[in-house]
Amino acid sequence: MTMLALAAVLLIGTTACSKKVEQAPNSNASTTFMHLHGLGYSADGKRLFIPVHNGLQVYADGSWNEGPGEKHDYMGFTAVDDGFYSSGHPAPGSKYKNPLGLVKSTNDGKTISVLALEGEVDLHGMTAGYRSHTLYVANPEPNSKMKQAGLFYSKDEGKTWTNSPATGLQGQMTAIAAHPSDASIAAVGTTTGAYLTRDYGQRFTPLVPEQPVSALTFTDSGNVLAATSGPNASLLEINIESQQSLAIQTPSKETITYVVQNPANLKELVIATEPKDVYLSTDRGATWIQIAEKGKTINRK
């Protein structure tokens, strides 16, 4: 892949976040968020986290509340079995430099620890293996750890990074996901399809060919959930060994921007769509409930 093509692939999540969330502090009254930057569950599966423009919105037991801690503008948010990794921008008045670089929280965002690159880079395109904690990032520009733009991975929480040639990857990147336990396996969604690597991003092969892919994630078993966009939009569960896919019923024809599986309840799925609608299913897509509409949270209790 040429450097020009790779740069095109790395144009992910660059929408500016200029408006703040309108919220009622620490209550389960309905609130409205202007941006949505990811989905993730707590390890026990009891809390769904949505990073918005200022902090986290948390859905648990049918109700929404603000997450704890400073209201950072989290980007590249990815939940793992002991917390979450993220990047983005610090809250107003925070001690942290802008941008955050690579940070981690192990207490639902009450506090964060800076791991690397504070004040250097905002990693919009980032993922981590749920159990392996291997990080993959679409690095947008040279910095002290990564000397060029491109796809990189780290097996030591950002202390060192290795560049991946990403041979075979085509199109503009829209999503990235890491296998939960096999550090060498990752998937990338682009405007031309979904691609899989089994060698830390050295080479990619098509997983969903010739369809734009707007969101993807790995399931606990190592299958890929991939959302395609366009006239024949669908949500597919793909077995990466057999390449066989199964369509999952969705409640909306809007483009899916994020999808996540509950790590403690494997039949529970959540999707977010482009208009900032959020839906939850406890039966793997047979039925769905809506928990946010156009960024307005919906309390179910």
PDB file of C-alpha atoms in Angstrom:
ATOM      1  CA  MET A   1       0.000   0.000   0.000  1.00  0.00           C
ATOM      2  CA  THR A   2       1.347   3.399  -0.923  1.00  0.00           C
ATOM      3  CA  MET A   3       1.706   6.077   1.711  1.00  0.00           C
ATOM      4  CA  LEU A   4      -0.958   8.122  -0.071  1.00  0.00           C
ATOM      5  CA  ALA A   5      -3.413   5.220   0.006  1.00  0.00           C
ATOM      6  CA  LEU A   6      -2.635   4.522   3.649  1.00  0.00           C
ATOM      7  CA  ALA A   7      -3.242   8.152   4.536  1.00  0.00           C
ATOM      8  CA  ALA A   8      -6.646   7.879   2.886  1.00  0.00           C
ATOM      9  CA  VAL A   9      -7.424   4.773   4.914  1.00  0.00           C
ATOM     10  CA  LEU A  10      -6.632   6.579   8.131  1.00  0.00           C
ATOM     11  CA  LEU A  11      -9.208   9.352   7.763  1.00  0.00           C
ATOM     12  CA  ILE A  12     -11.441   8.106  10.577  1.00  0.00           C
ATOM     13  CA  GLY A  13     -13.649   9.953  13.037  1.00  0.00           C
ATOM     14  CA  THR A  14     -12.528  13.463  12.151  1.00  0.00           C
ATOM     15  CA  THR A  15     -15.857  15.196  12.803  1.00  0.00           C
ATOM     16  CA  ALA A  16     -15.275  18.220  15.032  1.00  0.00           C
ATOM     17  CA  CYS A  17     -16.938  18.239  18.439  1.00  0.00           C
ATOM     18  CA  SER A  18     -17.906  21.810  19.142  1.00  0.00           C
ATOM     19  CA  LYS A  19     -21.155  21.478  21.067  1.00  0.00           C
ATOM     20  CA  LYS A  20     -21.491  20.413  24.659  1.00  0.00           C
ATOM     21  CA  VAL A  21     -23.935  17.901  26.101  1.00  0.00           C
ATOM     22  CA  GLU A  22     -27.005  19.333  27.747  1.00  0.00           C
ATOM     23  CA  GLN A  23     -27.457  17.364  30.931  1.00  0.00           C
ATOM     24  CA  ALA A  24     -29.041  17.279  34.368  1.00  0.00           C
ATOM     25  CA  PRO A  25     -26.105  16.364  36.620  1.00  0.00           C
ATOM     26  CA  ASN A  26     -26.203  12.970  38.315  1.00  0.00           C
ATOM     27  CA  SER A  27     -29.846  12.216  37.647  1.00  0.00           C
ATOM     28  CA  ASN A  28     -31.693   9.772  35.472  1.00  0.00           C
ATOM     29  CA  ALA A  29     -33.722  12.527  33.824  1.00  0.00           C
ATOM     30  CA  SER A  30     -33.629  12.455  30.050  1.00  0.00           C
ATOM     31  CA  THR A  31     -30.540  14.152  28.619  1.00  0.00           C
ATOM     32  CA  THR A  32     -29.343  14.969  25.128  1.00  0.00           C
ATOM     33  CA  PHE A  33     -25.875  14.336  23.704  1.00  0.00           C
ATOM     34  CA  MET A  34     -24.700  16.056  20.534  1.00  0.00           C
ATOM     35  CA  HIS A  35     -22.021  13.530  19.645  1.00  0.00           C
ATOM     36  CA  LEU A  36     -21.523   9.811  20.178  1.00  0.00           C
ATOM     37  CA  HIS A  37     -17.996   8.393  20.138  1.00  0.00           C
ATOM     38  CA  GLY A  38     -18.357   4.694  20.854  1.00  0.00           C
ATOM     39  CA  LEU A  39     -20.024   1.929  22.853  1.00  0.00           C
ATOM     40  CA  GLY A  40     -18.671  -0.313  25.587  1.00  0.00           C
ATOM     41  CA  TYR A  41     -19.751  -2.442  28.526  1.00  0.00           C
ATOM     42  CA  SER A  42     -18.402  -2.869  32.029  1.00  0.00           C
ATOM     43  CA  ALA A  43     -16.826  -6.298  32.527  1.00  0.00           C
ATOM     44  CA  ASP A  44     -19.793  -7.512  34.574  1.00  0.00           C
ATOM     45  CA  GLY A  45     -22.142  -6.493  31.752  1.00  0.00           C
ATOM     46  CA  LYS A  46     -24.302  -4.352  34.030  1.00  0.00           C
ATOM     47  CA  ARG A  47     -23.372  -0.927  32.647  1.00  0.00           C
ATOM     48  CA  LEU A  48     -23.305   0.332  29.062  1.00  0.00           C
ATOM     49  CA  PHE A  49     -20.942   3.255  28.487  1.00  0.00           C
ATOM     50  CA  ILE A  50     -21.375   5.831  25.731  1.00  0.00           C
ATOM     51  CA  PRO A  51     -18.579   8.402  25.415  1.00  0.00           C
ATOM     52  CA  VAL A  52     -20.092  11.717  24.345  1.00  0.00           C
ATOM     53  CA  HIS A  53     -18.631  15.206  23.996  1.00  0.00           C
ATOM     54  CA  ASN A  54     -18.119  15.658  27.717  1.00  0.00           C
ATOM     55  CA  GLY A  55     -17.646  12.469  29.660  1.00  0.00           C
ATOM     56  CA  LEU A  56     -19.600   9.232  29.706  1.00  0.00           C
ATOM     57  CA  GLN A  57     -23.289   8.493  29.631  1.00  0.00           C
ATOM     58  CA  VAL A  58     -24.071   5.251  31.482  1.00  0.00           C
ATOM     59  CA  TYR A  59     -27.121   3.046  30.914  1.00  0.00           C
ATOM     60  CA  ALA A  60     -27.868   0.515  33.676  1.00  0.00           C
ATOM     61  CA  ASP A  61     -31.047  -1.170  34.896  1.00  0.00           C
ATOM     62  CA  GLY A  62     -33.133   0.733  32.390  1.00  0.00           C
ATOM     63  CA  SER A  63     -31.930   4.202  33.413  1.00  0.00           C
ATOM     64  CA  TRP A  64     -29.356   6.714  32.217  1.00  0.00           C
ATOM     65  CA  ASN A  65     -26.911   8.646  34.382  1.00  0.00           C
ATOM     66  CA  GLU A  66     -23.710  10.603  33.959  1.00  0.00           C
ATOM     67  CA  GLY A  67     -20.540   8.622  34.472  1.00  0.00           C
ATOM     68  CA  PRO A  68     -18.151   9.570  37.281  1.00  0.00           C
ATOM     69  CA  GLY A  69     -14.992  11.608  36.950  1.00  0.00           C
ATOM     70  CA  GLU A  70     -13.943  14.542  34.803  1.00  0.00           C
ATOM     71  CA  LYS A  71     -15.929  15.127  31.636  1.00  0.00           C
ATOM     72  CA  HIS A  72     -13.228  14.359  29.089  1.00  0.00           C
ATOM     73  CA  ASP A  73     -14.017  14.302  25.371  1.00  0.00           C
ATOM     74  CA  TYR A  74     -13.179  10.631  24.861  1.00  0.00           C
ATOM     75  CA  MET A  75     -12.267   9.456  21.353  1.00  0.00           C
ATOM     76  CA  GLY A  76     -11.047   6.034  20.229  1.00  0.00           C
ATOM     77  CA  PHE A  77     -12.931   4.553  23.201  1.00  0.00           C
ATOM     78  CA  THR A  78     -12.586   0.780  23.639  1.00  0.00           C
ATOM     79  CA  ALA A  79     -13.687  -1.313  26.621  1.00  0.00           C
ATOM     80  CA  VAL A  80     -11.607  -4.249  27.891  1.00  0.00           C
ATOM     81  CA  ASP A  81     -11.956  -6.774  30.717  1.00  0.00           C
ATOM     82  CA  ASP A  82     -10.474  -4.468  33.354  1.00  0.00           C
ATOM     83  CA  GLY A  83     -11.686  -1.042  32.192  1.00  0.00           C
ATOM     84  CA  PHE A  84     -11.273   1.003  29.032  1.00  0.00           C
ATOM     85  CA  TYR A  85      -8.626   2.631  26.860  1.00  0.00           C
ATOM     86  CA  SER A  86      -9.265   5.951  25.165  1.00  0.00           C
ATOM     87  CA  SER A  87      -7.826   9.093  23.665  1.00  0.00           C
ATOM     88  CA  GLY A  88      -9.336  12.506  22.961  1.00  0.00           C
ATOM     89  CA  HIS A  89      -9.294  15.847  24.742  1.00  0.00           C
ATOM     90  CA  PRO A  90      -9.259  16.752  28.454  1.00  0.00           C
ATOM     91  CA  ALA A  91     -12.165  18.370  30.264  1.00  0.00           C
ATOM     92  CA  PRO A  92     -11.996  22.149  30.772  1.00  0.00           C
ATOM     93  CA  GLY A  93      -9.780  22.896  33.759  1.00  0.00           C
ATOM     94  CA  SER A  94      -8.248  19.433  33.784  1.00  0.00           C
ATOM     95  CA  LYS A  95      -4.580  18.906  34.666  1.00  0.00           C
ATOM     96  CA  TYR A  96      -4.067  16.771  31.573  1.00  0.00           C
ATOM     97  CA  LYS A  97      -2.482  18.098  28.403  1.00  0.00           C
ATOM     98  CA  ASN A  98      -4.443  18.434  25.171  1.00  0.00           C
ATOM     99  CA  PRO A  99      -4.721  16.000  23.447  1.00  0.00           C
ATOM    100  CA  LEU A 100      -4.879  13.177  25.986  1.00  0.00           C
ATOM    101  CA  GLY A 101      -2.770  10.715  23.989  1.00  0.00           C
ATOM    102  CA  LEU A 102      -3.391   7.169  25.254  1.00  0.00           C
ATOM    103  CA  VAL A 103      -5.205   6.855  28.592  1.00  0.00           C
ATOM    104  CA  LYS A 104      -6.775   4.049  30.595  1.00  0.00           C
ATOM    105  CA  SER A 105      -9.379   3.839  33.336  1.00  0.00           C
ATOM    106  CA  THR A 106     -10.059   0.860  35.586  1.00  0.00           C
ATOM    107  CA  ASN A 107     -12.873   2.468  37.592  1.00  0.00           C
ATOM    108  CA  ASP A 108     -15.531   3.417  35.023  1.00  0.00           C
ATOM    109  CA  GLY A 109     -13.849   6.749  34.274  1.00  0.00           C
ATOM    110  CA  LYS A 110     -13.695   8.026  37.859  1.00  0.00           C
ATOM    111  CA  THR A 111      -9.976   8.494  37.246  1.00  0.00           C
ATOM    112  CA  ILE A 112      -7.711   7.984  34.233  1.00  0.00           C
ATOM    113  CA  SER A 113      -4.036   7.144  33.897  1.00  0.00           C
ATOM    114  CA  VAL A 114      -1.946   8.546  31.055  1.00  0.00           C
ATOM    115  CA  LEU A 115      -0.060   5.690  29.373  1.00  0.00           C
ATOM    116  CA  ALA A 116       1.641   7.476  26.463  1.00  0.00           C
ATOM    117  CA  LEU A 117       1.651  10.413  24.068  1.00  0.00           C
ATOM    118  CA  GLU A 118       0.005  13.009  26.322  1.00  0.00           C
ATOM    119  CA  GLY A 119      -0.117  16.351  24.539  1.00  0.00           C
ATOM    120  CA  GLU A 120       0.950  14.747  21.247  1.00  0.00           C
ATOM    121  CA  VAL A 121      -1.850  12.915  19.470  1.00  0.00           C
ATOM    122  CA  ASP A 122      -5.592  12.281  19.416  1.00  0.00           C
ATOM    123  CA  LEU A 123      -6.143   8.656  18.394  1.00  0.00           C
ATOM    124  CA  HIS A 124      -9.644   8.554  16.893  1.00  0.00           C
ATOM    125  CA  GLY A 125      -9.025   5.191  15.241  1.00  0.00           C
ATOM    126  CA  MET A 126      -8.111   2.867  18.114  1.00  0.00           C
ATOM    127  CA  THR A 127      -9.072  -0.554  19.430  1.00  0.00           C
ATOM    128  CA  ALA A 128      -7.837  -3.101  21.966  1.00  0.00           C
ATOM    129  CA  GLY A 129      -8.244  -6.836  22.405  1.00  0.00           C
ATOM    130  CA  TYR A 130     -10.777  -7.397  25.176  1.00  0.00           C
ATOM    131  CA  ARG A 131      -8.556  -9.899  27.003  1.00  0.00           C
ATOM    132  CA  SER A 132      -5.216  -9.506  25.185  1.00  0.00           C
ATOM    133  CA  HIS A 133      -5.127  -5.705  25.649  1.00  0.00           C
ATOM    134  CA  THR A 134      -3.144  -5.479  22.410  1.00  0.00           C
ATOM    135  CA  LEU A 135      -3.748  -2.026  20.968  1.00  0.00           C
ATOM    136  CA  TYR A 136      -4.161  -1.180  17.290  1.00  0.00           C
ATOM    137  CA  VAL A 137      -4.240   2.460  16.215  1.00  0.00           C
ATOM    138  CA  ALA A 138      -4.552   4.472  13.039  1.00  0.00           C
ATOM    139  CA  ASN A 139      -1.857   6.999  13.805  1.00  0.00           C
ATOM    140  CA  PRO A 140      -2.673  10.296  12.044  1.00  0.00           C
ATOM    141  CA  GLU A 141       0.753  11.957  12.189  1.00  0.00           C
ATOM    142  CA  PRO A 142       4.347  11.431  13.379  1.00  0.00           C
ATOM    143  CA  ASN A 143       4.966  11.649  17.125  1.00  0.00           C
ATOM    144  CA  SER A 144       7.572  10.612  19.692  1.00  0.00           C
ATOM    145  CA  LYS A 145       6.486   6.943  19.664  1.00  0.00           C
ATOM    146  CA  MET A 146       5.410   6.489  16.040  1.00  0.00           C
ATOM    147  CA  LYS A 147       7.634   8.162  13.483  1.00  0.00           C
ATOM    148  CA  GLN A 148       5.109   8.164  10.657  1.00  0.00           C
ATOM    149  CA  ALA A 149       1.398   8.049   9.986  1.00  0.00           C
ATOM    150  CA  GLY A 150      -0.038   4.567   9.526  1.00  0.00           C
ATOM    151  CA  LEU A 151      -1.320   1.479  11.272  1.00  0.00           C
ATOM    152  CA  PHE A 152       0.559   0.535  14.454  1.00  0.00           C
ATOM    153  CA  TYR A 153       0.115  -1.976  17.271  1.00  0.00           C
ATOM    154  CA  SER A 154       1.362  -2.162  20.852  1.00  0.00           C
ATOM    155  CA  LYS A 155       1.514  -5.147  23.192  1.00  0.00           C
ATOM    156  CA  ASP A 156       2.713  -3.175  26.230  1.00  0.00           C
ATOM    157  CA  GLU A 157       0.028  -0.489  26.686  1.00  0.00           C
ATOM    158  CA  GLY A 158       1.705   2.051  24.457  1.00  0.00           C
ATOM    159  CA  LYS A 159       5.294   1.884  25.704  1.00  0.00           C
ATOM    160  CA  THR A 160       6.455   0.618  22.304  1.00  0.00           C
ATOM    161  CA  TRP A 161       4.752   0.531  18.916  1.00  0.00           C
ATOM    162  CA  THR A 162       5.311  -1.505  15.759  1.00  0.00           C
ATOM    163  CA  ASN A 163       4.323  -0.264  12.316  1.00  0.00           C
ATOM    164  CA  SER A 164       2.112  -2.544  10.211  1.00  0.00           C
ATOM    165  CA  PRO A 165       2.418  -2.314   6.401  1.00  0.00           C
ATOM    166  CA  ALA A 166      -1.331  -3.070   6.020  1.00  0.00           C
ATOM    167  CA  THR A 167      -0.823  -4.684   2.622  1.00  0.00           C
ATOM    168  CA  GLY A 168      -4.171  -5.357   0.955  1.00  0.00           C
ATOM    169  CA  LEU A 169      -6.148  -2.775   2.916  1.00  0.00           C
ATOM    170  CA  GLN A 170      -8.175  -0.550   0.598  1.00  0.00           C
ATOM    171  CA  GLY A 171     -10.499   2.433   0.997  1.00  0.00           C
ATOM    172  CA  GLN A 172     -11.067   4.982   3.736  1.00  0.00           C
ATOM    173  CA  MET A 173     -11.112   3.520   7.227  1.00  0.00           C
ATOM    174  CA  THR A 174     -14.431   3.659   9.086  1.00  0.00           C
ATOM    175  CA  ALA A 175     -13.897   1.195  11.954  1.00  0.00           C
ATOM    176  CA  ILE A 176     -11.262  -0.969  13.604  1.00  0.00           C
ATOM    177  CA  ALA A 177     -11.544  -3.911  16.011  1.00  0.00           C
ATOM    178  CA  ALA A 178      -9.157  -6.352  17.682  1.00  0.00           C
ATOM    179  CA  HIS A 179      -9.787 -10.037  18.398  1.00  0.00           C
ATOM    180  CA  PRO A 180     -10.615 -10.498  22.098  1.00  0.00           C
ATOM    181  CA  SER A 181      -7.760 -12.899  22.868  1.00  0.00           C
ATOM    182  CA  ASP A 182      -5.580 -13.510  19.788  1.00  0.00           C
ATOM    183  CA  ALA A 183      -3.303 -10.472  19.613  1.00  0.00           C
ATOM    184  CA  SER A 184      -2.347 -11.101  15.980  1.00  0.00           C
ATOM    185  CA  ILE A 185      -5.928 -10.838  14.642  1.00  0.00           C
ATOM    186  CA  ALA A 186      -7.688  -7.564  13.870  1.00  0.00           C
ATOM    187  CA  ALA A 187     -10.365  -6.325  11.487  1.00  0.00           C
ATOM    188  CA  VAL A 188     -10.767  -3.011   9.694  1.00  0.00           C
ATOM    189  CA  GLY A 189     -13.893  -1.618   8.085  1.00  0.00           C
ATOM    190  CA  THR A 190     -13.528   0.768   5.156  1.00  0.00           C
ATOM    191  CA  THR A 191     -15.551   2.389   2.422  1.00  0.00           C
ATOM    192  CA  THR A 192     -14.846  -0.668   0.259  1.00  0.00           C
ATOM    193  CA  GLY A 193     -15.428  -3.531   2.706  1.00  0.00           C
ATOM    194  CA  ALA A 194     -14.163  -5.278   5.811  1.00  0.00           C
ATOM    195  CA  TYR A 195     -10.651  -6.713   5.951  1.00  0.00           C
ATOM    196  CA  LEU A 196      -9.021  -9.213   8.296  1.00  0.00           C
ATOM    197  CA  THR A 197      -5.413  -9.599   9.378  1.00  0.00           C
ATOM    198  CA  ARG A 198      -3.907 -12.597  11.172  1.00  0.00           C
ATOM    199  CA  ASP A 199      -0.353 -11.250  11.385  1.00  0.00           C
ATOM    200  CA  TYR A 200      -0.574  -7.960  13.302  1.00  0.00           C
ATOM    201  CA  GLY A 201      -1.596  -5.954  10.250  1.00  0.00           C
ATOM    202  CA  GLN A 202       1.160  -7.112   7.923  1.00  0.00           C
ATOM    203  CA  ARG A 203      -1.396  -8.312   5.367  1.00  0.00           C
ATOM    204  CA  PHE A 204      -5.163  -7.929   5.096  1.00  0.00           C
ATOM    205  CA  THR A 205      -7.627 -10.121   3.177  1.00  0.00           C
ATOM    206  CA  PRO A 206     -11.255  -9.225   2.361  1.00  0.00           C
ATOM    207  CA  LEU A 207     -13.879 -10.386   4.849  1.00  0.00           C
ATOM    208  CA  VAL A 208     -16.843  -8.404   3.487  1.00  0.00           C
ATOM    209  CA  PRO A 209     -15.919  -7.546  -0.114  1.00  0.00           C
ATOM    210  CA  GLU A 210     -17.210  -4.629  -2.182  1.00  0.00           C
ATOM    211  CA  GLN A 211     -19.644  -3.221   0.391  1.00  0.00           C
ATOM    212  CA  PRO A 212     -19.044  -0.133   2.534  1.00  0.00           C
ATOM    213  CA  VAL A 213     -18.661  -1.130   6.181  1.00  0.00           C
ATOM    214  CA  SER A 214     -19.627   1.472   8.767  1.00  0.00           C
ATOM    215  CA  ALA A 215     -18.997  -0.395  12.042  1.00  0.00           C
ATOM    216  CA  LEU A 216     -17.543  -3.650  13.292  1.00  0.00           C
ATOM    217  CA  THR A 217     -16.547  -5.488  16.445  1.00  0.00           C
ATOM    218  CA  PHE A 218     -15.454  -8.954  17.527  1.00  0.00           C
ATOM    219  CA  THR A 219     -17.779 -11.170  19.511  1.00  0.00           C
ATOM    220  CA  ASP A 220     -16.544 -13.080  22.529  1.00  0.00           C
ATOM    221  CA  SER A 221     -16.173 -16.232  20.392  1.00  0.00           C
ATOM    222  CA  GLY A 222     -14.026 -14.439  17.801  1.00  0.00           C
ATOM    223  CA  ASN A 223     -16.639 -13.874  15.117  1.00  0.00           C
ATOM    224  CA  VAL A 224     -16.912 -10.428  13.523  1.00  0.00           C
ATOM    225  CA  LEU A 225     -20.064  -8.322  13.685  1.00  0.00           C
ATOM    226  CA  ALA A 226     -19.946  -6.032  10.646  1.00  0.00           C
ATOM    227  CA  ALA A 227     -22.484  -3.381   9.683  1.00  0.00           C
ATOM    228  CA  THR A 228     -22.683  -2.552   5.997  1.00  0.00           C
ATOM    229  CA  SER A 229     -24.152   0.688   4.670  1.00  0.00           C
ATOM    230  CA  GLY A 230     -25.938   1.704   1.506  1.00  0.00           C
ATOM    231  CA  PRO A 231     -29.078   0.358  -0.213  1.00  0.00           C
ATOM    232  CA  ASN A 232     -28.486  -3.213   1.004  1.00  0.00           C
ATOM    233  CA  ALA A 233     -27.372  -2.288   4.513  1.00  0.00           C
ATOM    234  CA  SER A 234     -27.248  -5.159   6.983  1.00  0.00           C
ATOM    235  CA  LEU A 235     -25.647  -6.374  10.205  1.00  0.00           C
ATOM    236  CA  LEU A 236     -23.672  -9.559   9.643  1.00  0.00           C
ATOM    237  CA  GLU A 237     -22.073 -12.025  12.030  1.00  0.00           C
ATOM    238  CA  ILE A 238     -19.128 -13.571  10.192  1.00  0.00           C
ATOM    239  CA  ASN A 239     -17.198 -16.682  11.174  1.00  0.00           C
ATOM    240  CA  ILE A 240     -13.609 -15.742  10.330  1.00  0.00           C
ATOM    241  CA  GLU A 241     -12.615 -19.399   9.833  1.00  0.00           C
ATOM    242  CA  SER A 242     -15.369 -20.499   7.456  1.00  0.00           C
ATOM    243  CA  GLN A 243     -16.147 -16.979   6.126  1.00  0.00           C
ATOM    244  CA  GLN A 244     -19.840 -17.869   6.474  1.00  0.00           C
ATOM    245  CA  SER A 245     -22.106 -15.017   7.542  1.00  0.00           C
ATOM    246  CA  LEU A 246     -25.455 -14.756   9.269  1.00  0.00           C
ATOM    247  CA  ALA A 247     -27.660 -11.670   8.976  1.00  0.00           C
ATOM    248  CA  ILE A 248     -28.920 -10.171  12.241  1.00  0.00           C
ATOM    249  CA  GLN A 249     -32.235  -8.344  12.198  1.00  0.00           C
ATOM    250  CA  THR A 250     -31.925  -4.623  12.982  1.00  0.00           C
ATOM    251  CA  PRO A 251     -34.632  -2.118  13.973  1.00  0.00           C
ATOM    252  CA  SER A 252     -33.563   0.663  11.614  1.00  0.00           C
ATOM    253  CA  LYS A 253     -32.290   1.187   8.078  1.00  0.00           C
ATOM    254  CA  GLU A 254     -30.070   4.051   9.247  1.00  0.00           C
ATOM    255  CA  THR A 255     -26.309   3.581   8.986  1.00  0.00           C
ATOM    256  CA  ILE A 256     -24.910   1.814  12.061  1.00  0.00           C
ATOM    257  CA  THR A 257     -21.952   3.695  13.515  1.00  0.00           C
ATOM    258  CA  TYR A 258     -21.109   1.401  16.461  1.00  0.00           C
ATOM    259  CA  VAL A 259     -22.006  -2.114  17.575  1.00  0.00           C
ATOM    260  CA  VAL A 260     -21.071  -3.948  20.762  1.00  0.00           C
ATOM    261  CA  GLN A 261     -21.776  -7.275  22.487  1.00  0.00           C
ATOM    262  CA  ASN A 262     -22.298  -7.562  26.243  1.00  0.00           C
ATOM    263  CA  PRO A 263     -19.317  -9.579  27.543  1.00  0.00           C
ATOM    264  CA  ALA A 264     -21.408 -11.109  30.327  1.00  0.00           C
ATOM    265  CA  ASN A 265     -24.532 -11.813  28.263  1.00  0.00           C
ATOM    266  CA  LEU A 266     -23.577 -12.877  24.772  1.00  0.00           C
ATOM    267  CA  LYS A 267     -27.129 -12.541  23.411  1.00  0.00           C
ATOM    268  CA  GLU A 268     -27.207  -8.858  24.313  1.00  0.00           C
ATOM    269  CA  LEU A 269     -26.242  -6.426  21.554  1.00  0.00           C
ATOM    270  CA  VAL A 270     -26.317  -2.651  21.275  1.00  0.00           C
ATOM    271  CA  ILE A 271     -26.126  -0.585  18.102  1.00  0.00           C
ATOM    272  CA  ALA A 272     -25.867   3.161  17.555  1.00  0.00           C
ATOM    273  CA  THR A 273     -26.903   4.759  14.271  1.00  0.00           C
ATOM    274  CA  GLU A 274     -25.908   7.901  12.419  1.00  0.00           C
ATOM    275  CA  PRO A 275     -28.811  10.027  13.775  1.00  0.00           C
ATOM    276  CA  LYS A 276     -27.598   9.071  17.309  1.00  0.00           C
ATOM    277  CA  ASP A 277     -30.358   6.518  17.879  1.00  0.00           C
ATOM    278  CA  VAL A 278     -29.326   3.699  20.236  1.00  0.00           C
ATOM    279  CA  TYR A 279     -31.014   0.286  20.367  1.00  0.00           C
ATOM    280  CA  LEU A 280     -30.553  -2.697  22.679  1.00  0.00           C
ATOM    281  CA  SER A 281     -31.427  -6.344  22.078  1.00  0.00           C
ATOM    282  CA  THR A 282     -31.303  -9.128  24.658  1.00  0.00           C
ATOM    283  CA  ASP A 283     -32.085 -11.897  22.164  1.00  0.00           C
ATOM    284  CA  ARG A 284     -29.419 -11.352  19.503  1.00  0.00           C
ATOM    285  CA  GLY A 285     -31.559  -9.135  17.310  1.00  0.00           C
ATOM    286  CA  ALA A 286     -34.923 -10.895  17.406  1.00  0.00           C
ATOM    287  CA  THR A 287     -36.359  -7.896  19.261  1.00  0.00           C
ATOM    288  CA  TRP A 288     -34.956  -4.449  20.085  1.00  0.00           C
ATOM    289  CA  ILE A 289     -35.788  -1.599  22.444  1.00  0.00           C
ATOM    290  CA  GLN A 290     -34.775   1.993  21.757  1.00  0.00           C
ATOM    291  CA  ILE A 291     -32.785   3.653  24.561  1.00  0.00           C
ATOM    292  CA  ALA A 292     -31.854   6.904  22.794  1.00  0.00           C
ATOM    293  CA  GLU A 293     -33.481   8.854  19.962  1.00  0.00           C
ATOM    294  CA  LYS A 294     -31.476  11.468  18.072  1.00  0.00           C
ATOM    295  CA  GLY A 295     -29.177  11.754  21.065  1.00  0.00           C
ATOM    296  CA  LYS A 296     -32.007  12.070  23.611  1.00  0.00           C
ATOM    297  CA  THR A 297     -31.773   9.361  26.246  1.00  0.00           C
ATOM    298  CA  ILE A 298     -34.828   7.190  26.958  1.00  0.00           C
ATOM    299  CA  ASN A 299     -35.256   5.795  30.464  1.00  0.00           C
ATOM    300  CA  ARG A 300     -37.007   2.437  30.600  1.00  0.00           C
ATOM    301  CA  LYS A 301     -37.553   2.464  34.374  1.00  0.00           C
TER     302      LYS A 301
END
